[in-house]
mmCIF file of C-alpha atoms in Angstrom:
data_model
loop_
_atom_site.group_PDB
_atom_site.id
_atom_site.type_symbol
_atom_site.label_atom_id
_atom_site.label_comp_id
_atom_site.label_asym_id
_atom_site.label_seq_id
_atom_site.Cartn_x
_atom_site.Cartn_y
_atom_site.Cartn_z
ATOM 1 C CA MET A 1 -5.035 39.656 -71.410
ATOM 2 C CA SER A 2 -4.946 38.420 -74.993
ATOM 3 C CA GLY A 3 -6.577 41.504 -76.494
ATOM 4 C CA THR A 4 -9.148 39.543 -78.477
ATOM 5 C CA GLY A 5 -12.692 40.824 -78.320
ATOM 6 C CA PRO A 6 -15.875 38.881 -77.777
ATOM 7 C CA VAL A 7 -17.085 36.239 -80.202
ATOM 8 C CA ILE A 8 -19.449 37.913 -82.694
ATOM 9 C CA VAL A 9 -22.729 36.187 -83.588
ATOM 10 C CA ASP A 10 -24.388 37.966 -86.511
ATOM 11 C CA ALA A 11 -28.153 37.418 -86.640
ATOM 12 C CA ARG A 12 -29.089 40.700 -88.329
ATOM 13 C CA GLY A 13 -32.168 40.380 -90.516
ATOM 14 C CA HIS A 14 -33.503 37.341 -88.657
ATOM 15 C CA ARG A 15 -36.621 37.332 -86.516
ATOM 16 C CA CYS A 16 -37.295 35.701 -83.164
ATOM 17 C CA PRO A 17 -36.308 33.042 -82.194
ATOM 18 C CA VAL A 18 -33.397 32.774 -84.663
ATOM 19 C CA PRO A 19 -31.059 35.296 -82.928
ATOM 20 C CA SER A 20 -31.331 33.511 -79.557
ATOM 21 C CA LEU A 21 -30.918 30.104 -81.187
ATOM 22 C CA ARG A 22 -27.788 31.236 -83.007
ATOM 23 C CA LEU A 23 -26.379 32.684 -79.793
ATOM 24 C CA ARG A 24 -27.070 29.494 -77.865
ATOM 25 C CA ARG A 25 -25.456 27.377 -80.597
ATOM 26 C CA ALA A 26 -22.401 29.665 -80.644
ATOM 27 C CA MET A 27 -21.974 29.232 -76.871
ATOM 28 C CA THR A 28 -21.715 25.444 -77.165
ATOM 29 C CA GLY A 29 -18.278 24.240 -76.160
ATOM 30 C CA LEU A 30 -16.904 27.659 -75.214
ATOM 31 C CA ALA A 31 -14.947 28.105 -72.010
ATOM 32 C CA PRO A 32 -16.833 29.454 -68.971
ATOM 33 C CA GLY A 33 -16.768 33.235 -68.879
ATOM 34 C CA THR A 34 -16.325 33.646 -72.649
ATOM 35 C CA GLN A 35 -17.938 36.835 -73.925
ATOM 36 C CA LEU A 36 -20.109 36.868 -77.027
ATOM 37 C CA THR A 37 -21.822 39.758 -78.784
ATOM 38 C CA LEU A 38 -25.037 39.073 -80.665
ATOM 39 C CA LEU A 39 -25.863 41.481 -83.473
ATOM 40 C CA ALA A 40 -29.613 41.552 -84.086
ATOM 41 C CA THR A 41 -32.185 43.762 -85.787
ATOM 42 C CA ASP A 42 -35.228 42.127 -84.151
ATOM 43 C CA ALA A 43 -36.291 44.148 -81.096
ATOM 44 C CA MET A 44 -37.466 40.920 -79.403
ATOM 45 C CA ALA A 45 -33.788 40.088 -78.800
ATOM 46 C CA ARG A 46 -33.923 42.645 -75.930
ATOM 47 C CA ILE A 47 -36.305 40.253 -74.165
ATOM 48 C CA ASP A 48 -35.233 36.874 -75.522
ATOM 49 C CA VAL A 49 -31.508 37.095 -74.800
ATOM 50 C CA PRO A 50 -31.772 38.101 -71.113
ATOM 51 C CA TRP A 51 -34.354 35.320 -70.680
ATOM 52 C CA LEU A 52 -31.989 32.816 -72.333
ATOM 53 C CA MET A 53 -29.125 33.897 -70.068
ATOM 54 C CA SER A 54 -31.281 33.444 -66.962
ATOM 55 C CA GLU A 55 -32.329 29.985 -68.161
ATOM 56 C CA ILE A 56 -28.800 28.698 -68.803
ATOM 57 C CA GLY A 57 -26.962 30.552 -66.022
ATOM 58 C CA GLY A 58 -25.132 32.965 -68.294
ATOM 59 C CA ARG A 59 -24.721 36.670 -67.656
ATOM 60 C CA MET A 60 -25.983 39.739 -69.521
ATOM 61 C CA ILE A 61 -23.219 42.294 -69.773
ATOM 62 C CA GLY A 62 -24.863 44.983 -71.860
ATOM 63 C CA ILE A 63 -27.234 46.017 -74.611
ATOM 64 C CA GLU A 64 -26.521 48.837 -77.053
ATOM 65 C CA GLU A 65 -28.400 49.982 -80.128
ATOM 66 C CA VAL A 66 -26.822 51.872 -83.006
ATOM 67 C CA ASP A 67 -28.681 52.606 -86.243
ATOM 68 C CA GLY A 68 -31.299 49.942 -85.549
ATOM 69 C CA VAL A 69 -28.782 47.186 -84.781
ATOM 70 C CA LEU A 70 -28.768 45.740 -81.278
ATOM 71 C CA SER A 71 -25.459 44.588 -79.807
ATOM 72 C CA LEU A 72 -26.144 42.265 -76.882
ATOM 73 C CA THR A 73 -23.041 41.218 -74.976
ATOM 74 C CA VAL A 74 -23.255 38.110 -72.807
ATOM 75 C CA GLU A 75 -20.964 35.776 -70.916
ATOM 76 C CA THR A 76 -21.107 31.984 -70.973
ATOM 77 C CA PRO A 77 -22.111 30.258 -67.713
ATOM 78 C CA ALA A 78 -19.492 29.455 -65.099
ATOM 79 C CA ALA A 79 -18.220 25.900 -64.930
ATOM 80 C CA PRO A 80 -20.312 23.696 -62.665
ATOM 81 C CA THR A 81 -18.803 23.157 -59.238
ATOM 82 C CA ASP A 82 -19.163 19.927 -57.299
#
């Protein structure tokens, strides 16, 4: 294990749909199974991010809230298999 944490995507202060769009853009080109953590202050991210993960085949790992900031941890979709 390399010891590096998840990729951080900071969308604090932005309203829906910006946090989900930033997360999706950040996932582009990342290896399958890469973890990302979205930081968001818009409560809609609790709904939007799990929906996005279901749409693209990614995985929700967890949602935490501390002092009004949501931390949504996700994993990029697995590589397609033929």
